[in-house]
Short mmCIF file of C-alpha atoms in Angstrom, two decimals:
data_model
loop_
_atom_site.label_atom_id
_atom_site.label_comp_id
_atom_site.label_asym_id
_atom_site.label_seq_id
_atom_site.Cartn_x
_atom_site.Cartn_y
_atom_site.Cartn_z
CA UNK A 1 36.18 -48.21 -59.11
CA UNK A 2 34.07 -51.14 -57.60
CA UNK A 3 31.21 -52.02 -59.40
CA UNK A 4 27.07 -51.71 -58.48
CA UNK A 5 27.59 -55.47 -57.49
CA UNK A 6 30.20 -55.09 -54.98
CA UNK A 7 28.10 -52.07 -53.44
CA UNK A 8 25.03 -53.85 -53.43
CA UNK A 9 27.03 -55.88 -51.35
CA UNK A 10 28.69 -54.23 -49.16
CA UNK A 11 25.37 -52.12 -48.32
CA UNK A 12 23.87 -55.18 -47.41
CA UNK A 13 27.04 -56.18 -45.02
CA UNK A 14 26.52 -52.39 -43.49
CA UNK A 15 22.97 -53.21 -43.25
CA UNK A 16 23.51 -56.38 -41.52
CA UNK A 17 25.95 -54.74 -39.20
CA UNK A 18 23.82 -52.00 -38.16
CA UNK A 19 20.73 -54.81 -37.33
CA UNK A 20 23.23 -55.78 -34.70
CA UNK A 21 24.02 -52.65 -33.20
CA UNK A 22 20.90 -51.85 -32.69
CA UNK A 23 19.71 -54.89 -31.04
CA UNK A 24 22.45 -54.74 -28.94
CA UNK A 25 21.53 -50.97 -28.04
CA UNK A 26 18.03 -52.08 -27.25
CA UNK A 27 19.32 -55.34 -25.06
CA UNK A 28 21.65 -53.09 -23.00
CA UNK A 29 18.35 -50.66 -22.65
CA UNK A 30 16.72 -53.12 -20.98
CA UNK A 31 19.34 -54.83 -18.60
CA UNK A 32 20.24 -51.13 -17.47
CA UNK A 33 16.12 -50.53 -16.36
CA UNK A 34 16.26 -53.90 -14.54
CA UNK A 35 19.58 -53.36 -12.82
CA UNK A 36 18.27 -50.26 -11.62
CA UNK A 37 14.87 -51.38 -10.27
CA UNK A 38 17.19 -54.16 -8.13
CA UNK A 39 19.04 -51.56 -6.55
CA UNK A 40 16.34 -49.22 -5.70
CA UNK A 41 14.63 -51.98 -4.33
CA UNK A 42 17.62 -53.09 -2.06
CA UNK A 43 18.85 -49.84 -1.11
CA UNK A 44 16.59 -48.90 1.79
CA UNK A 45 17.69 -52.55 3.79
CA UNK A 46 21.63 -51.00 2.90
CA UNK A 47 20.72 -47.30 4.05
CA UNK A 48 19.19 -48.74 7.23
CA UNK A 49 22.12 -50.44 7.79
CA UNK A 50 24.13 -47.38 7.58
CA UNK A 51 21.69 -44.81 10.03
CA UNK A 52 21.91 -47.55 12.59
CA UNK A 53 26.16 -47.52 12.68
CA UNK A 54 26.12 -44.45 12.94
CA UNK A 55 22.99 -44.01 15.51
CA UNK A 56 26.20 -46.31 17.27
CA UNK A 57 28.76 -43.50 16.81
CA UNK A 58 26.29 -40.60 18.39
CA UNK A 59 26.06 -43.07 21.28
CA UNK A 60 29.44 -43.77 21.73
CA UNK A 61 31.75 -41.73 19.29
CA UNK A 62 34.97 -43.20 21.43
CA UNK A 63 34.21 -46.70 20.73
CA UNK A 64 37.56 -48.86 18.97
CA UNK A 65 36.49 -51.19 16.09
CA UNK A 66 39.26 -53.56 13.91
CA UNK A 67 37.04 -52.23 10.84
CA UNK A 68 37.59 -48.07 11.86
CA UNK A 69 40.65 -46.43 11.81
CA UNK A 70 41.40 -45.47 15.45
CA UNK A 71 40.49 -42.60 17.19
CA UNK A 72 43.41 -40.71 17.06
CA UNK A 73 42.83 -40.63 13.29
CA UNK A 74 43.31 -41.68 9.76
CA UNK A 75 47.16 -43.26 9.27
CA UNK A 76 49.40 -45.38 6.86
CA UNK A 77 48.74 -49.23 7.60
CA UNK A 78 51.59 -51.75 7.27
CA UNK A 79 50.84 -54.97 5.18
CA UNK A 80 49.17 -55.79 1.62
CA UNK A 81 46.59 -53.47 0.10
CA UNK A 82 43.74 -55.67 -1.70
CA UNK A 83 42.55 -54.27 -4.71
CA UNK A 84 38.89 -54.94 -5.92
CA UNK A 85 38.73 -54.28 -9.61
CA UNK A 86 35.34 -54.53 -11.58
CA UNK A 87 35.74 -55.24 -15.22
CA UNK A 88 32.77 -56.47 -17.94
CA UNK A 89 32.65 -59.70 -19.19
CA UNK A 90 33.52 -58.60 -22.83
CA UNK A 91 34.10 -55.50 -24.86
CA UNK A 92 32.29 -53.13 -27.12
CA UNK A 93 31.57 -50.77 -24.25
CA UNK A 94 33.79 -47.97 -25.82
CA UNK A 95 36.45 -47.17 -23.01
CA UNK A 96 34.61 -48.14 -20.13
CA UNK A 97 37.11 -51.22 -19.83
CA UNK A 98 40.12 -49.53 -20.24
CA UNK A 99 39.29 -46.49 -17.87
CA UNK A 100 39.18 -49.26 -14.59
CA UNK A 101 42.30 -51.13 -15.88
CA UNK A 102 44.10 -47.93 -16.11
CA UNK A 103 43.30 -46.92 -12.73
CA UNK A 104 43.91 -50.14 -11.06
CA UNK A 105 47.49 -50.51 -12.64
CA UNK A 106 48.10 -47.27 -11.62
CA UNK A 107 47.02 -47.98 -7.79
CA UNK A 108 48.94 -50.89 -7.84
CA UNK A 109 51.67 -49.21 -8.48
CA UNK A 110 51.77 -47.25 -5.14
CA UNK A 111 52.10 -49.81 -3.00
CA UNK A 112 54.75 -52.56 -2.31
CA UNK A 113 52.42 -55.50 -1.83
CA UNK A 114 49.25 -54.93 -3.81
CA UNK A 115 46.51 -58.11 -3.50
CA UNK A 116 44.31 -58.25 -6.49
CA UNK A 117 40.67 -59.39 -6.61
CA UNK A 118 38.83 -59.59 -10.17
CA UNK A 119 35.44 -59.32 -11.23
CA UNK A 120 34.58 -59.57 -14.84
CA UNK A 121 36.24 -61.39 -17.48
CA UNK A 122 37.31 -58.56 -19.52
CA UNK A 123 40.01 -57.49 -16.20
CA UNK A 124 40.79 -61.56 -15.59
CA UNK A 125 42.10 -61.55 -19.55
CA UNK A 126 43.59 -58.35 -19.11
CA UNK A 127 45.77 -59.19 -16.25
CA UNK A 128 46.28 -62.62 -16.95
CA UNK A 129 47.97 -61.70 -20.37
CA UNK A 130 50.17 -58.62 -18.74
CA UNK A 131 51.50 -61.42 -15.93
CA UNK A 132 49.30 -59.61 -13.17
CA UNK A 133 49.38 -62.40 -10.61
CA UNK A 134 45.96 -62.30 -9.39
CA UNK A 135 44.88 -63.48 -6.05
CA UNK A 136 41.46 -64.51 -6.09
CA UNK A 137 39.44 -64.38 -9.43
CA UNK A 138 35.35 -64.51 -9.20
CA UNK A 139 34.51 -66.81 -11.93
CA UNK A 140 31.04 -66.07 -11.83
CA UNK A 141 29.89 -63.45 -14.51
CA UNK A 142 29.92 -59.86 -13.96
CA UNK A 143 26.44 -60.06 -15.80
CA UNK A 144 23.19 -59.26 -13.88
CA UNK A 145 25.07 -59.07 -10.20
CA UNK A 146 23.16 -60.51 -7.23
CA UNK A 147 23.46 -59.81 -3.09
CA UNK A 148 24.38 -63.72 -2.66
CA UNK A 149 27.69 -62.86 -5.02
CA UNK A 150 28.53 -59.43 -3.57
CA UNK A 151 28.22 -61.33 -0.01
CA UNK A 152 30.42 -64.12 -1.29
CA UNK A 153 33.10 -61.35 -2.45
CA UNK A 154 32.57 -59.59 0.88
CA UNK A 155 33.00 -62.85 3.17
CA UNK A 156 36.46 -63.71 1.18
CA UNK A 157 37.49 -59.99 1.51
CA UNK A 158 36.48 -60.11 5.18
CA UNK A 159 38.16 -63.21 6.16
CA UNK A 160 41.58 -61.57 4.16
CA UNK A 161 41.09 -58.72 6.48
CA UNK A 162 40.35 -60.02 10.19
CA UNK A 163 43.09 -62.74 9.85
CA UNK A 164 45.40 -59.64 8.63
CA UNK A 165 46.37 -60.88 5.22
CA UNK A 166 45.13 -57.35 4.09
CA UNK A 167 45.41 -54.09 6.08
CA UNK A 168 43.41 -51.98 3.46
CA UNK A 169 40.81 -52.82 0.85
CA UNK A 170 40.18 -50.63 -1.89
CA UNK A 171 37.00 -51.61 -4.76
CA UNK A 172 38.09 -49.53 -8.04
CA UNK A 173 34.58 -49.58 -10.09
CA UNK A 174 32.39 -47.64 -12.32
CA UNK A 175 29.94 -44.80 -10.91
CA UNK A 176 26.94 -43.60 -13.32
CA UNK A 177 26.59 -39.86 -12.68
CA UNK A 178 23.88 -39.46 -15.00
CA UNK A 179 22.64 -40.86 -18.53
CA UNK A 180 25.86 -39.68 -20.46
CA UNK A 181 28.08 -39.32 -17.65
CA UNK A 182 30.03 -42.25 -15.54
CA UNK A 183 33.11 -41.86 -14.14
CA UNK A 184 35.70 -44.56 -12.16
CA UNK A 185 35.56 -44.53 -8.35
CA UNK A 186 38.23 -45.62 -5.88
CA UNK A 187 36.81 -46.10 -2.77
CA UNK A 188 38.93 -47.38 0.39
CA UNK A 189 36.41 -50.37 1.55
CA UNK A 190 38.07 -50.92 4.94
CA UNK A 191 39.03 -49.79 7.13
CA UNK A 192 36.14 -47.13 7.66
CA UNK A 193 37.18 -43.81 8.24
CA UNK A 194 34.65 -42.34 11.01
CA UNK A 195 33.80 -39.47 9.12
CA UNK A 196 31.43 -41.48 6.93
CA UNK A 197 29.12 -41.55 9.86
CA UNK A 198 29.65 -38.61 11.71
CA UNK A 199 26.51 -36.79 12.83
CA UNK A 200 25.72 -33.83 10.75
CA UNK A 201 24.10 -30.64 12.25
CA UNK A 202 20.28 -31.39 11.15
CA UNK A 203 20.35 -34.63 12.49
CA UNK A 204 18.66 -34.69 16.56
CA UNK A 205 21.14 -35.09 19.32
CA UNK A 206 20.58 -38.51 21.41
CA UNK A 207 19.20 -37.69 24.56
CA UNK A 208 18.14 -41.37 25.47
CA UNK A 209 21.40 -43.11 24.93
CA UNK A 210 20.25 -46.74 22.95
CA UNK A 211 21.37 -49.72 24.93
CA UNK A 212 23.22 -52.79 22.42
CA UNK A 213 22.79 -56.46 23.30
CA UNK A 214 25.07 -58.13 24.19
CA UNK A 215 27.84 -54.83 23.61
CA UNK A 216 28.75 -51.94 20.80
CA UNK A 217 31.70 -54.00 20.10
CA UNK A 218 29.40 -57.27 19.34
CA UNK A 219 26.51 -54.87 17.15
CA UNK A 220 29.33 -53.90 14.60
CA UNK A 221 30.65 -57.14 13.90
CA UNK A 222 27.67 -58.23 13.07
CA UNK A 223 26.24 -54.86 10.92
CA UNK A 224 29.63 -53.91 9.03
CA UNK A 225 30.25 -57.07 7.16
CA UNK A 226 26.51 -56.84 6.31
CA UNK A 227 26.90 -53.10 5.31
CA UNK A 228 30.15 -53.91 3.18
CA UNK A 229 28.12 -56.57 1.34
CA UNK A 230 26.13 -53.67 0.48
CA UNK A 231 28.50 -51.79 -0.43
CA UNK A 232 29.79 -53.98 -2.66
CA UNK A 233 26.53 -54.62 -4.61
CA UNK A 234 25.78 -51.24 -4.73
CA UNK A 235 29.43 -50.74 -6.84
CA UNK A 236 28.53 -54.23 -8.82
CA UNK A 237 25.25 -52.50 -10.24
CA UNK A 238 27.13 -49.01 -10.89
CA UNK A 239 29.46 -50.98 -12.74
CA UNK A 240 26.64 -52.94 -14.47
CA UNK A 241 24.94 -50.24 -15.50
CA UNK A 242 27.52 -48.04 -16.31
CA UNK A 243 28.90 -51.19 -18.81
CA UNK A 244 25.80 -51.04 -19.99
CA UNK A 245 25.03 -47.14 -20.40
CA UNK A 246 28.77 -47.19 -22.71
CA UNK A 247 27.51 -50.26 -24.60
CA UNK A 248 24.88 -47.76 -25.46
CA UNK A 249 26.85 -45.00 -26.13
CA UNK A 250 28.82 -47.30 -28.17
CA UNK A 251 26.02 -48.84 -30.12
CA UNK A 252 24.28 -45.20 -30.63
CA UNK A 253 27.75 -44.17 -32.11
CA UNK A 254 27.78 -47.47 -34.50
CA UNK A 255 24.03 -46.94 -35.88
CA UNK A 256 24.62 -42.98 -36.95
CA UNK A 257 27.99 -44.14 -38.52
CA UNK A 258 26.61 -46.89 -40.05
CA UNK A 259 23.93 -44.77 -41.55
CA UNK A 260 26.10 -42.35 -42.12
CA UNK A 261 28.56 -45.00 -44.30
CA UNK A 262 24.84 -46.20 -46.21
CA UNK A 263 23.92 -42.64 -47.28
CA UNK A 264 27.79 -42.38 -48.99
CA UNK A 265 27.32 -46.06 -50.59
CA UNK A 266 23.75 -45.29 -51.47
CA UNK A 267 25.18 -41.78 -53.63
CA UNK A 268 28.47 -43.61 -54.42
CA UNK A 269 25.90 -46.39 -55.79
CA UNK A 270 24.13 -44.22 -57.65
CA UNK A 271 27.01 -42.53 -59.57
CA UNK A 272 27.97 -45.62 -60.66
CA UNK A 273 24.96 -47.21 -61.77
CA UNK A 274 24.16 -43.76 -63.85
CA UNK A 275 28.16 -43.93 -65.07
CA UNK A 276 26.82 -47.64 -65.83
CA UNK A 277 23.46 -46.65 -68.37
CA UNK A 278 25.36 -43.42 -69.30
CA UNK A 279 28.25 -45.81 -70.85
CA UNK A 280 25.90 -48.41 -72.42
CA UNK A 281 23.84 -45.25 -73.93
CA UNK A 282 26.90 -43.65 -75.69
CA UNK A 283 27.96 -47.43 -77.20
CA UNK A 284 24.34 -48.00 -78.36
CA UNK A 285 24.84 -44.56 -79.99
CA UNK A 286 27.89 -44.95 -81.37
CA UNK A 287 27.17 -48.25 -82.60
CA UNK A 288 23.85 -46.85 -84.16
CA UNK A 289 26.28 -44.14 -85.62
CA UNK A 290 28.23 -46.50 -87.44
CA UNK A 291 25.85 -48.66 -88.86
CA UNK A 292 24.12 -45.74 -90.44
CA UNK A 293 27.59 -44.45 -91.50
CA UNK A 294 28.27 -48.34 -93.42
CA UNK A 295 24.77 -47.99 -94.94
#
């Protein structure tokens, strides 16, 4: 049985421990508040972005676009897939890792000639040590993710994809749901399907037709890559602050164990020290005993 000493001990190690995973809670707490006021602060430029194509499609719902699949619909593409994946920088997140890695092998998988693209040093380790060749990795940290980076991934993804190097793009990432609810997300990136900006039945018909300068064609070059750059931010803070709402989870989990392992010690502690004076009480006694027996 380990002695008061070594308990003493290892409460304080449990203690120290549990200072940690707390401050790490409270850290995560705070980048997940910032990330979201960044978003929410860049989403109305990114949801403009989006009326306008399609206020484009109610004008002219026939128009051809390299970034849209054709009119005549939705169809298998010949050529190399890319495959965003967004990873953390490091662990300790619970599965939040492991659930994008899974999903991303398993993409990969489906296609002959998959293209990978890595944010996050957590996926770059991950793939590295598996022998996942990996064909552009952004070395810049997943941490606290900025437009100027999303438009950085978007312009290499973009110049893949008009000089054909990549007939589809797919960025597999981490949606929050809710507080204690996140989930990973595959979304195709390009080629647009039109459906995504179809007119719904509340929305006014065009009466006025809009007139583009210098064409249609010309306006969407210029507003899709700008829309996929928000696109991609929008899925780097999802990710971010789903990393962030496991680390919580995780950390949460850590503190009520590691309270949970002090109350045991503190009892286990306590049995010991009482085995401890009950001991040294019954030698004092017996020793008393036989002194008074040799007198």
């Amino acid at each position: 049985m380990s002695t008061t000493k070594e308990i003493k001990s290892r409460m304080r190690s449990v203690g120290d421990t549990k200072k940690i995973t707390n401050a790490m809670y409270l850290i995560a707490s705070t980048k997940l508040r910032k990330a979201k006021n960044e978003l929410d602060t860049t989403r109305p430029y990114f949801n403009a972005l989006h009326a306008e194509i399609k206020r484009i499609f109610r004008v002219n719902e026939g128009i051809e676009n390299r970034y849209f699949y054709p009119v005549s619909g939705e169809h298998e593409l010949a050529g190399s897939y890319g495959y965003l994946v967004v990873t953390a920088d490091k662990g300790l997140a619970g599965a939040y890792n492991h659930n994008i890695l899974k999903e991303a092998v398993r993409l990969m998988a489906e296609h002959d000639d998959p293209k990978l693209f890595v944010v996050g040093e957590y996926g770059r380790q991950y793939f590295k040590t598996h022998n996942i060749p990996i064909e552009k990795s952004f070395l810049y940290t997943a941490q606290n993710p900025t437009v100027t980076r999303a438009r950085e991934i978007s312009d290499i993804l973009l110049e893949a994809y008009n000089a054909g190097s990549l007939s589809k793009i797919f960025i597999i990432y981490t949606d929050m749901e809710g507080p204690m609810n996140f989930r990973v997300c595959t979304t195709r990136l390009l080629p647009f399907h039109r459906q995504r900006f179809a007119t719904t039945d509340t929305e006014k018909e065009v009466k006025n037709p809009f007139n583009f300068f210098p064409s249609i064609e010309t306006v969407l070059d210029n507003v899709v890559p700008s829309y996929v750059t928000g696109f991609i931010y929008s899925a780097l803070i999802d990710s971010f602050c789903s990393e962030q709402n496991a680390r919580m989870n995780a950390m949460d989990a850590a503190n009520r164990n590691a309270e949970k392992l002090l109350d045991e010690l503190k009892v286990t502690y306590n049995h010991v020290r009482q085995g401890a004076i009950t001991q040294e009480i019954t030698e004092i006694s017996s020793g008393s005993k036989s002194q008074r027996g040799k007198s």
